[in-house]
């Protein structure tokens, strides 16, 4: 039987916020309830936004919460030496080469300013035939205009995402030559044997893009994974909490008590407040058994 593996996949682009912690707890409890393993995978391919203090914050917060993992770095130094995404560049290049060899990518010279916030991709460079080795060009994936992705989600049931209408031909290699997030995330999940993925509902398009990419490769993997897209933790004004919006200027260790955070998470899960991690594991076991 294949082992069950969940993942904690923070990006070191800011201090962790409560939404990150809720996702960590959900994945961790899911693994513990099913006798699985937890992978700590820090997504640092975006080197421009990475800071040492943000990497350190990930380890400090996980230790503070008492969430231990089975696969991954033991600390910041071990991460930089052995677990950074830069050490797995070959994985990403191999997938890019496979997509290129199948004629499934095209070069795009459009800037963000030119595209603005327009979605889906308008197809500006789809048929230009720009050379893939042309400087300052990204690679986008070829996509039929009717492409729709569907999968079964543990919380939402059957999900249909009209990917061509939602994102269109998305970027798989950035202009700096580095693989884009959708590809690195897929490659890492395949590499580490991740089987269960709990993520926010805002990442439904990411799941669809990664499933689409996976389906183009010779060896399929992601379609056998189990997904759980959970509601987002929101501000009082209804906006989602995010690092990019600057909602966490300091480490959680300086701004909130652990007991308060765990109590709020329990309420979010519709569980009794005042319970610890062991009680949460038991409740997760009961919840999963009843589904």
PDB file of C-alpha atoms in Angstrom:
ATOM      1  CA  UNK A   1       0.000   0.000   0.000  1.00  0.00           C
ATOM      2  CA  UNK A   2       1.265   3.497  -0.875  1.00  0.00           C
ATOM      3  CA  UNK A   3       2.191   5.589   2.140  1.00  0.00           C
ATOM      4  CA  UNK A   4       0.044   8.628   2.911  1.00  0.00           C
ATOM      5  CA  UNK A   5       2.023  11.888   2.699  1.00  0.00           C
ATOM      6  CA  UNK A   6       0.752  15.412   3.266  1.00  0.00           C
ATOM      7  CA  UNK A   7       2.792  18.559   2.899  1.00  0.00           C
ATOM      8  CA  UNK A   8       3.360  21.870   4.595  1.00  0.00           C
ATOM      9  CA  UNK A   9       4.471  24.163   1.770  1.00  0.00           C
ATOM     10  CA  UNK A  10       5.079  27.729   2.963  1.00  0.00           C
ATOM     11  CA  UNK A  11       6.838  30.379   0.902  1.00  0.00           C
ATOM     12  CA  UNK A  12       9.512  32.432   2.719  1.00  0.00           C
ATOM     13  CA  UNK A  13       8.184  35.718   1.346  1.00  0.00           C
ATOM     14  CA  UNK A  14       6.828  37.066   4.629  1.00  0.00           C
ATOM     15  CA  UNK A  15       6.116  36.129   8.227  1.00  0.00           C
ATOM     16  CA  UNK A  16       3.567  33.359   8.648  1.00  0.00           C
ATOM     17  CA  UNK A  17       0.011  34.476   9.373  1.00  0.00           C
ATOM     18  CA  UNK A  18      -2.917  32.684  11.013  1.00  0.00           C
ATOM     19  CA  UNK A  19      -4.167  31.407   7.664  1.00  0.00           C
ATOM     20  CA  UNK A  20      -0.865  29.600   7.129  1.00  0.00           C
ATOM     21  CA  UNK A  21      -1.130  28.048  10.575  1.00  0.00           C
ATOM     22  CA  UNK A  22      -4.688  26.819   9.975  1.00  0.00           C
ATOM     23  CA  UNK A  23      -3.514  25.118   6.785  1.00  0.00           C
ATOM     24  CA  UNK A  24      -0.520  23.590   8.595  1.00  0.00           C
ATOM     25  CA  UNK A  25      -2.772  22.253  11.349  1.00  0.00           C
ATOM     26  CA  UNK A  26      -5.251  20.813   8.868  1.00  0.00           C
ATOM     27  CA  UNK A  27      -2.572  18.973   6.883  1.00  0.00           C
ATOM     28  CA  UNK A  28      -0.761  17.813  10.008  1.00  0.00           C
ATOM     29  CA  UNK A  29      -3.923  16.512  11.695  1.00  0.00           C
ATOM     30  CA  UNK A  30      -4.999  14.814   8.468  1.00  0.00           C
ATOM     31  CA  UNK A  31      -1.717  12.907   8.383  1.00  0.00           C
ATOM     32  CA  UNK A  32      -1.795  11.996  12.071  1.00  0.00           C
ATOM     33  CA  UNK A  33      -5.401  10.792  11.872  1.00  0.00           C
ATOM     34  CA  UNK A  34      -4.560   8.491   8.951  1.00  0.00           C
ATOM     35  CA  UNK A  35      -1.167   7.323  10.209  1.00  0.00           C
ATOM     36  CA  UNK A  36       0.594   9.204   7.419  1.00  0.00           C
ATOM     37  CA  UNK A  37       3.715  11.310   7.102  1.00  0.00           C
ATOM     38  CA  UNK A  38       4.238  15.052   6.908  1.00  0.00           C
ATOM     39  CA  UNK A  39       6.632  16.720   4.468  1.00  0.00           C
ATOM     40  CA  UNK A  40       7.988  20.197   5.149  1.00  0.00           C
ATOM     41  CA  UNK A  41       8.580  21.728   1.714  1.00  0.00           C
ATOM     42  CA  UNK A  42       9.629  25.365   1.704  1.00  0.00           C
ATOM     43  CA  UNK A  43       8.916  26.910  -1.699  1.00  0.00           C
ATOM     44  CA  UNK A  44      11.811  29.303  -2.205  1.00  0.00           C
ATOM     45  CA  UNK A  45      12.146  29.339  -5.994  1.00  0.00           C
ATOM     46  CA  UNK A  46      11.168  33.019  -5.945  1.00  0.00           C
ATOM     47  CA  UNK A  47      14.539  34.129  -4.601  1.00  0.00           C
ATOM     48  CA  UNK A  48      13.786  37.838  -4.964  1.00  0.00           C
ATOM     49  CA  UNK A  49      11.175  37.722  -2.169  1.00  0.00           C
ATOM     50  CA  UNK A  50      13.003  35.275   0.096  1.00  0.00           C
ATOM     51  CA  UNK A  51      14.500  36.537   3.359  1.00  0.00           C
ATOM     52  CA  UNK A  52      16.480  34.601   6.020  1.00  0.00           C
ATOM     53  CA  UNK A  53      14.175  35.874   8.763  1.00  0.00           C
ATOM     54  CA  UNK A  54      11.159  34.449   6.951  1.00  0.00           C
ATOM     55  CA  UNK A  55      12.825  31.035   6.612  1.00  0.00           C
ATOM     56  CA  UNK A  56      13.702  31.064  10.302  1.00  0.00           C
ATOM     57  CA  UNK A  57      10.142  32.096  11.192  1.00  0.00           C
ATOM     58  CA  UNK A  58       8.756  28.938   9.579  1.00  0.00           C
ATOM     59  CA  UNK A  59      10.802  26.681  11.842  1.00  0.00           C
ATOM     60  CA  UNK A  60      10.167  28.779  14.948  1.00  0.00           C
ATOM     61  CA  UNK A  61       6.394  28.810  14.472  1.00  0.00           C
ATOM     62  CA  UNK A  62       6.185  25.082  13.752  1.00  0.00           C
ATOM     63  CA  UNK A  63       8.254  24.338  16.852  1.00  0.00           C
ATOM     64  CA  UNK A  64       6.084  26.716  18.898  1.00  0.00           C
ATOM     65  CA  UNK A  65       2.939  24.922  17.749  1.00  0.00           C
ATOM     66  CA  UNK A  66       4.425  21.483  18.403  1.00  0.00           C
ATOM     67  CA  UNK A  67       3.989  20.386  14.779  1.00  0.00           C
ATOM     68  CA  UNK A  68       6.762  17.982  13.846  1.00  0.00           C
ATOM     69  CA  UNK A  69       7.369  16.635  10.364  1.00  0.00           C
ATOM     70  CA  UNK A  70       8.755  13.362   9.049  1.00  0.00           C
ATOM     71  CA  UNK A  71      10.404  14.487   5.790  1.00  0.00           C
ATOM     72  CA  UNK A  72      12.342  17.685   5.223  1.00  0.00           C
ATOM     73  CA  UNK A  73      14.991  19.971   6.716  1.00  0.00           C
ATOM     74  CA  UNK A  74      15.823  19.977  10.409  1.00  0.00           C
ATOM     75  CA  UNK A  75      16.405  23.726  10.479  1.00  0.00           C
ATOM     76  CA  UNK A  76      17.386  26.774   8.385  1.00  0.00           C
ATOM     77  CA  UNK A  77      20.978  25.648   7.824  1.00  0.00           C
ATOM     78  CA  UNK A  78      19.963  22.150   6.757  1.00  0.00           C
ATOM     79  CA  UNK A  79      17.352  23.671   4.471  1.00  0.00           C
ATOM     80  CA  UNK A  80      19.862  25.878   2.680  1.00  0.00           C
ATOM     81  CA  UNK A  81      22.348  23.019   2.314  1.00  0.00           C
ATOM     82  CA  UNK A  82      20.064  20.184   1.242  1.00  0.00           C
ATOM     83  CA  UNK A  83      16.396  21.118   0.770  1.00  0.00           C
ATOM     84  CA  UNK A  84      16.141  24.419  -1.091  1.00  0.00           C
ATOM     85  CA  UNK A  85      14.310  24.234  -4.413  1.00  0.00           C
ATOM     86  CA  UNK A  86      17.539  25.308  -6.102  1.00  0.00           C
ATOM     87  CA  UNK A  87      18.879  21.839  -5.300  1.00  0.00           C
ATOM     88  CA  UNK A  88      16.019  20.299  -7.305  1.00  0.00           C
ATOM     89  CA  UNK A  89      16.445  22.414 -10.415  1.00  0.00           C
ATOM     90  CA  UNK A  90      17.095  19.293 -12.507  1.00  0.00           C
ATOM     91  CA  UNK A  91      13.585  18.020 -11.715  1.00  0.00           C
ATOM     92  CA  UNK A  92      12.068  21.180 -13.116  1.00  0.00           C
ATOM     93  CA  UNK A  93      14.307  21.277 -16.173  1.00  0.00           C
ATOM     94  CA  UNK A  94      13.404  17.668 -17.001  1.00  0.00           C
ATOM     95  CA  UNK A  95       9.686  18.477 -17.044  1.00  0.00           C
ATOM     96  CA  UNK A  96      10.275  21.634 -19.074  1.00  0.00           C
ATOM     97  CA  UNK A  97      12.339  19.607 -21.564  1.00  0.00           C
ATOM     98  CA  UNK A  98       9.560  17.008 -21.850  1.00  0.00           C
ATOM     99  CA  UNK A  99       6.964  19.699 -22.520  1.00  0.00           C
ATOM    100  CA  UNK A 100       9.292  21.368 -25.031  1.00  0.00           C
ATOM    101  CA  UNK A 101      10.005  18.063 -26.771  1.00  0.00           C
ATOM    102  CA  UNK A 102       6.276  17.474 -27.210  1.00  0.00           C
ATOM    103  CA  UNK A 103       5.754  20.937 -28.674  1.00  0.00           C
ATOM    104  CA  UNK A 104       3.493  21.943 -25.788  1.00  0.00           C
ATOM    105  CA  UNK A 105       5.078  25.298 -24.915  1.00  0.00           C
ATOM    106  CA  UNK A 106       5.483  28.588 -26.741  1.00  0.00           C
ATOM    107  CA  UNK A 107       7.554  31.702 -26.085  1.00  0.00           C
ATOM    108  CA  UNK A 108       5.822  34.831 -24.820  1.00  0.00           C
ATOM    109  CA  UNK A 109       7.456  38.272 -24.766  1.00  0.00           C
ATOM    110  CA  UNK A 110       4.520  40.054 -23.104  1.00  0.00           C
ATOM    111  CA  UNK A 111       5.281  42.081 -19.998  1.00  0.00           C
ATOM    112  CA  UNK A 112       3.031  42.265 -16.952  1.00  0.00           C
ATOM    113  CA  UNK A 113       2.308  45.863 -17.843  1.00  0.00           C
ATOM    114  CA  UNK A 114       1.124  44.851 -21.296  1.00  0.00           C
ATOM    115  CA  UNK A 115      -1.131  42.129 -19.918  1.00  0.00           C
ATOM    116  CA  UNK A 116      -2.252  44.083 -16.857  1.00  0.00           C
ATOM    117  CA  UNK A 117      -4.610  42.038 -14.715  1.00  0.00           C
ATOM    118  CA  UNK A 118      -6.221  40.506 -17.759  1.00  0.00           C
ATOM    119  CA  UNK A 119      -7.314  36.896 -17.365  1.00  0.00           C
ATOM    120  CA  UNK A 120      -7.348  34.593 -19.109  1.00  0.00           C
ATOM    121  CA  UNK A 121      -4.185  35.075 -21.163  1.00  0.00           C
ATOM    122  CA  UNK A 122      -5.385  36.742 -24.378  1.00  0.00           C
ATOM    123  CA  UNK A 123      -3.188  34.664 -26.685  1.00  0.00           C
ATOM    124  CA  UNK A 124      -0.999  37.570 -27.764  1.00  0.00           C
ATOM    125  CA  UNK A 125       2.062  35.431 -28.534  1.00  0.00           C
ATOM    126  CA  UNK A 126       0.404  32.046 -29.058  1.00  0.00           C
ATOM    127  CA  UNK A 127       0.920  31.968 -32.829  1.00  0.00           C
ATOM    128  CA  UNK A 128       3.898  34.307 -33.213  1.00  0.00           C
ATOM    129  CA  UNK A 129       6.382  31.439 -33.340  1.00  0.00           C
ATOM    130  CA  UNK A 130       8.949  33.224 -31.213  1.00  0.00           C
ATOM    131  CA  UNK A 131      12.099  31.132 -30.592  1.00  0.00           C
ATOM    132  CA  UNK A 132      12.068  29.459 -27.178  1.00  0.00           C
ATOM    133  CA  UNK A 133      15.655  30.587 -26.589  1.00  0.00           C
ATOM    134  CA  UNK A 134      14.857  34.223 -27.307  1.00  0.00           C
ATOM    135  CA  UNK A 135      16.096  36.376 -24.394  1.00  0.00           C
ATOM    136  CA  UNK A 136      13.563  37.931 -22.023  1.00  0.00           C
ATOM    137  CA  UNK A 137      10.741  35.587 -22.949  1.00  0.00           C
ATOM    138  CA  UNK A 138       8.629  33.310 -20.795  1.00  0.00           C
ATOM    139  CA  UNK A 139       7.322  29.883 -21.747  1.00  0.00           C
ATOM    140  CA  UNK A 140       3.584  29.348 -21.692  1.00  0.00           C
ATOM    141  CA  UNK A 141       1.730  26.081 -22.012  1.00  0.00           C
ATOM    142  CA  UNK A 142      -0.352  25.355 -25.096  1.00  0.00           C
ATOM    143  CA  UNK A 143      -4.046  25.017 -24.282  1.00  0.00           C
ATOM    144  CA  UNK A 144      -7.215  24.291 -26.208  1.00  0.00           C
ATOM    145  CA  UNK A 145      -9.871  26.995 -25.879  1.00  0.00           C
ATOM    146  CA  UNK A 146     -12.341  24.466 -24.444  1.00  0.00           C
ATOM    147  CA  UNK A 147     -10.039  22.989 -21.789  1.00  0.00           C
ATOM    148  CA  UNK A 148     -11.896  22.164 -18.566  1.00  0.00           C
ATOM    149  CA  UNK A 149     -10.448  20.341 -15.556  1.00  0.00           C
ATOM    150  CA  UNK A 150     -12.580  18.353 -13.139  1.00  0.00           C
ATOM    151  CA  UNK A 151     -11.656  16.441 -10.011  1.00  0.00           C
ATOM    152  CA  UNK A 152     -13.185  15.229  -6.761  1.00  0.00           C
ATOM    153  CA  UNK A 153     -12.497  17.284  -3.655  1.00  0.00           C
ATOM    154  CA  UNK A 154     -12.920  15.959  -0.112  1.00  0.00           C
ATOM    155  CA  UNK A 155     -14.848  19.066   0.961  1.00  0.00           C
ATOM    156  CA  UNK A 156     -16.409  20.390  -2.236  1.00  0.00           C
ATOM    157  CA  UNK A 157     -17.292  17.193  -4.075  1.00  0.00           C
ATOM    158  CA  UNK A 158     -16.897  17.262  -7.862  1.00  0.00           C
ATOM    159  CA  UNK A 159     -15.225  20.469  -9.007  1.00  0.00           C
ATOM    160  CA  UNK A 160     -15.253  21.752 -12.584  1.00  0.00           C
ATOM    161  CA  UNK A 161     -12.841  24.521 -13.565  1.00  0.00           C
ATOM    162  CA  UNK A 162     -12.992  25.962 -17.109  1.00  0.00           C
ATOM    163  CA  UNK A 163      -9.233  26.418 -17.205  1.00  0.00           C
ATOM    164  CA  UNK A 164      -9.088  28.013 -20.651  1.00  0.00           C
ATOM    165  CA  UNK A 165     -11.556  30.656 -19.474  1.00  0.00           C
ATOM    166  CA  UNK A 166      -9.973  31.056 -16.035  1.00  0.00           C
ATOM    167  CA  UNK A 167      -6.245  31.283 -16.798  1.00  0.00           C
ATOM    168  CA  UNK A 168      -5.651  30.342 -20.409  1.00  0.00           C
ATOM    169  CA  UNK A 169      -2.079  29.513 -21.416  1.00  0.00           C
ATOM    170  CA  UNK A 170      -0.233  30.010 -18.137  1.00  0.00           C
ATOM    171  CA  UNK A 171       3.516  30.475 -17.572  1.00  0.00           C
ATOM    172  CA  UNK A 172       5.644  27.385 -16.863  1.00  0.00           C
ATOM    173  CA  UNK A 173       9.041  29.066 -17.201  1.00  0.00           C
ATOM    174  CA  UNK A 174       9.602  32.684 -16.249  1.00  0.00           C
ATOM    175  CA  UNK A 175      11.610  35.220 -18.213  1.00  0.00           C
ATOM    176  CA  UNK A 176      14.625  34.656 -15.957  1.00  0.00           C
ATOM    177  CA  UNK A 177      14.690  31.005 -17.034  1.00  0.00           C
ATOM    178  CA  UNK A 178      13.431  29.698 -13.679  1.00  0.00           C
ATOM    179  CA  UNK A 179      10.508  27.289 -13.594  1.00  0.00           C
ATOM    180  CA  UNK A 180       7.242  28.888 -12.489  1.00  0.00           C
ATOM    181  CA  UNK A 181       5.364  27.957  -9.311  1.00  0.00           C
ATOM    182  CA  UNK A 182       2.786  25.682 -10.951  1.00  0.00           C
ATOM    183  CA  UNK A 183       5.541  23.511 -12.402  1.00  0.00           C
ATOM    184  CA  UNK A 184       7.834  23.444  -9.361  1.00  0.00           C
ATOM    185  CA  UNK A 185       4.937  22.568  -7.051  1.00  0.00           C
ATOM    186  CA  UNK A 186       3.865  19.722  -9.322  1.00  0.00           C
ATOM    187  CA  UNK A 187       7.426  18.442  -9.722  1.00  0.00           C
ATOM    188  CA  UNK A 188       8.027  18.468  -5.966  1.00  0.00           C
ATOM    189  CA  UNK A 189       4.756  16.683  -5.174  1.00  0.00           C
ATOM    190  CA  UNK A 190       5.695  13.981  -7.663  1.00  0.00           C
ATOM    191  CA  UNK A 191       9.265  13.758  -6.353  1.00  0.00           C
ATOM    192  CA  UNK A 192       8.324  13.423  -2.682  1.00  0.00           C
ATOM    193  CA  UNK A 193       5.341  11.148  -3.269  1.00  0.00           C
ATOM    194  CA  UNK A 194       2.721  13.505  -1.834  1.00  0.00           C
ATOM    195  CA  UNK A 195      -0.688  11.810  -1.798  1.00  0.00           C
ATOM    196  CA  UNK A 196      -2.941  14.210   0.160  1.00  0.00           C
ATOM    197  CA  UNK A 197      -3.063  17.981  -0.406  1.00  0.00           C
ATOM    198  CA  UNK A 198      -5.060  20.392   1.761  1.00  0.00           C
ATOM    199  CA  UNK A 199      -4.985  23.961   0.496  1.00  0.00           C
ATOM    200  CA  UNK A 200      -7.147  27.087   0.451  1.00  0.00           C
ATOM    201  CA  UNK A 201     -10.032  27.474  -1.960  1.00  0.00           C
ATOM    202  CA  UNK A 202      -8.185  30.394  -3.566  1.00  0.00           C
ATOM    203  CA  UNK A 203      -5.787  27.785  -4.968  1.00  0.00           C
ATOM    204  CA  UNK A 204      -8.437  25.886  -6.927  1.00  0.00           C
ATOM    205  CA  UNK A 205      -7.066  27.366 -10.184  1.00  0.00           C
ATOM    206  CA  UNK A 206      -3.559  26.227  -9.146  1.00  0.00           C
ATOM    207  CA  UNK A 207      -4.836  22.702  -8.607  1.00  0.00           C
ATOM    208  CA  UNK A 208      -6.439  22.790 -12.041  1.00  0.00           C
ATOM    209  CA  UNK A 209      -3.254  24.066 -13.696  1.00  0.00           C
ATOM    210  CA  UNK A 210      -1.136  21.426 -11.984  1.00  0.00           C
ATOM    211  CA  UNK A 211      -3.551  18.648 -12.922  1.00  0.00           C
ATOM    212  CA  UNK A 212      -3.465  19.893 -16.506  1.00  0.00           C
ATOM    213  CA  UNK A 213       0.345  19.882 -16.579  1.00  0.00           C
ATOM    214  CA  UNK A 214       0.496  16.454 -14.966  1.00  0.00           C
ATOM    215  CA  UNK A 215      -1.861  15.090 -17.606  1.00  0.00           C
ATOM    216  CA  UNK A 216       0.507  16.181 -20.369  1.00  0.00           C
ATOM    217  CA  UNK A 217       3.433  14.163 -19.013  1.00  0.00           C
ATOM    218  CA  UNK A 218       4.255  10.564 -19.885  1.00  0.00           C
ATOM    219  CA  UNK A 219       3.914   9.412 -16.283  1.00  0.00           C
ATOM    220  CA  UNK A 220       0.711  10.670 -14.664  1.00  0.00           C
ATOM    221  CA  UNK A 221       0.670  11.161 -10.899  1.00  0.00           C
ATOM    222  CA  UNK A 222      -1.431  13.984  -9.522  1.00  0.00           C
ATOM    223  CA  UNK A 223      -4.811  12.603 -10.634  1.00  0.00           C
ATOM    224  CA  UNK A 224      -4.441   9.900  -7.974  1.00  0.00           C
ATOM    225  CA  UNK A 225      -3.930  12.449  -5.159  1.00  0.00           C
ATOM    226  CA  UNK A 226      -6.668  13.396  -2.697  1.00  0.00           C
ATOM    227  CA  UNK A 227      -7.482  17.111  -2.415  1.00  0.00           C
ATOM    228  CA  UNK A 228      -9.133  19.101   0.348  1.00  0.00           C
ATOM    229  CA  UNK A 229      -9.775  22.754  -0.485  1.00  0.00           C
ATOM    230  CA  UNK A 230     -10.706  24.573   2.695  1.00  0.00           C
ATOM    231  CA  UNK A 231     -12.334  27.996   3.220  1.00  0.00           C
ATOM    232  CA  UNK A 232     -10.008  30.936   3.653  1.00  0.00           C
ATOM    233  CA  UNK A 233      -9.430  32.694   6.911  1.00  0.00           C
ATOM    234  CA  UNK A 234     -10.676  36.253   6.425  1.00  0.00           C
ATOM    235  CA  UNK A 235     -10.266  39.696   7.902  1.00  0.00           C
ATOM    236  CA  UNK A 236     -13.261  41.367   9.511  1.00  0.00           C
ATOM    237  CA  UNK A 237     -13.864  43.232   6.226  1.00  0.00           C
ATOM    238  CA  UNK A 238     -14.118  39.916   4.362  1.00  0.00           C
ATOM    239  CA  UNK A 239     -10.727  40.175   2.633  1.00  0.00           C
ATOM    240  CA  UNK A 240      -8.480  37.130   2.767  1.00  0.00           C
ATOM    241  CA  UNK A 241      -5.368  37.170   4.916  1.00  0.00           C
ATOM    242  CA  UNK A 242      -2.212  37.127   2.813  1.00  0.00           C
ATOM    243  CA  UNK A 243       1.486  37.929   3.039  1.00  0.00           C
ATOM    244  CA  UNK A 244       1.338  40.052  -0.100  1.00  0.00           C
ATOM    245  CA  UNK A 245      -1.284  42.270   1.506  1.00  0.00           C
ATOM    246  CA  UNK A 246       1.027  42.873   4.469  1.00  0.00           C
ATOM    247  CA  UNK A 247      -1.246  41.343   7.071  1.00  0.00           C
ATOM    248  CA  UNK A 248       1.656  39.996   9.144  1.00  0.00           C
ATOM    249  CA  UNK A 249       4.398  42.535   9.810  1.00  0.00           C
ATOM    250  CA  UNK A 250       5.836  40.560  12.736  1.00  0.00           C
ATOM    251  CA  UNK A 251       6.145  36.921  13.707  1.00  0.00           C
ATOM    252  CA  UNK A 252       3.065  35.313  15.206  1.00  0.00           C
ATOM    253  CA  UNK A 253       5.211  34.531  18.228  1.00  0.00           C
ATOM    254  CA  UNK A 254       5.124  38.253  19.031  1.00  0.00           C
ATOM    255  CA  UNK A 255       1.467  38.907  18.290  1.00  0.00           C
ATOM    256  CA  UNK A 256      -0.729  36.036  19.518  1.00  0.00           C
ATOM    257  CA  UNK A 257      -0.878  33.384  22.210  1.00  0.00           C
ATOM    258  CA  UNK A 258      -0.721  29.754  21.073  1.00  0.00           C
ATOM    259  CA  UNK A 259      -3.778  28.854  23.154  1.00  0.00           C
ATOM    260  CA  UNK A 260      -5.792  31.574  21.438  1.00  0.00           C
ATOM    261  CA  UNK A 261      -4.686  30.459  17.990  1.00  0.00           C
ATOM    262  CA  UNK A 262      -5.561  26.808  18.696  1.00  0.00           C
ATOM    263  CA  UNK A 263      -8.929  27.812  20.157  1.00  0.00           C
ATOM    264  CA  UNK A 264      -9.729  29.885  17.075  1.00  0.00           C
ATOM    265  CA  UNK A 265      -8.727  26.988  14.817  1.00  0.00           C
ATOM    266  CA  UNK A 266     -10.952  24.611  16.788  1.00  0.00           C
ATOM    267  CA  UNK A 267     -13.880  26.998  16.357  1.00  0.00           C
ATOM    268  CA  UNK A 268     -13.114  27.226  12.612  1.00  0.00           C
ATOM    269  CA  UNK A 269     -13.354  23.420  12.485  1.00  0.00           C
ATOM    270  CA  UNK A 270     -16.569  23.472  14.565  1.00  0.00           C
ATOM    271  CA  UNK A 271     -14.778  21.659  17.386  1.00  0.00           C
ATOM    272  CA  UNK A 272     -14.884  22.428  21.123  1.00  0.00           C
ATOM    273  CA  UNK A 273     -12.478  25.105  22.290  1.00  0.00           C
ATOM    274  CA  UNK A 274      -9.838  24.499  24.915  1.00  0.00           C
ATOM    275  CA  UNK A 275      -8.591  21.246  23.363  1.00  0.00           C
ATOM    276  CA  UNK A 276      -5.011  20.286  22.566  1.00  0.00           C
ATOM    277  CA  UNK A 277      -3.410  18.646  19.547  1.00  0.00           C
ATOM    278  CA  UNK A 278      -4.055  15.092  20.773  1.00  0.00           C
ATOM    279  CA  UNK A 279      -7.774  15.780  21.181  1.00  0.00           C
ATOM    280  CA  UNK A 280      -7.780  17.368  17.732  1.00  0.00           C
ATOM    281  CA  UNK A 281      -6.270  14.223  16.217  1.00  0.00           C
ATOM    282  CA  UNK A 282      -9.072  12.168  17.762  1.00  0.00           C
ATOM    283  CA  UNK A 283     -11.720  14.544  16.442  1.00  0.00           C
ATOM    284  CA  UNK A 284     -10.135  14.446  12.987  1.00  0.00           C
ATOM    285  CA  UNK A 285     -10.215  10.650  13.064  1.00  0.00           C
ATOM    286  CA  UNK A 286     -13.923  10.742  13.907  1.00  0.00           C
ATOM    287  CA  UNK A 287     -14.627  13.333  11.225  1.00  0.00           C
ATOM    288  CA  UNK A 288     -12.803  11.388   8.504  1.00  0.00           C
ATOM    289  CA  UNK A 289     -14.481   8.113   9.521  1.00  0.00           C
ATOM    290  CA  UNK A 290     -17.919   9.688   9.162  1.00  0.00           C
ATOM    291  CA  UNK A 291     -17.325  11.036   5.660  1.00  0.00           C
TER     292      UNK A 291
END
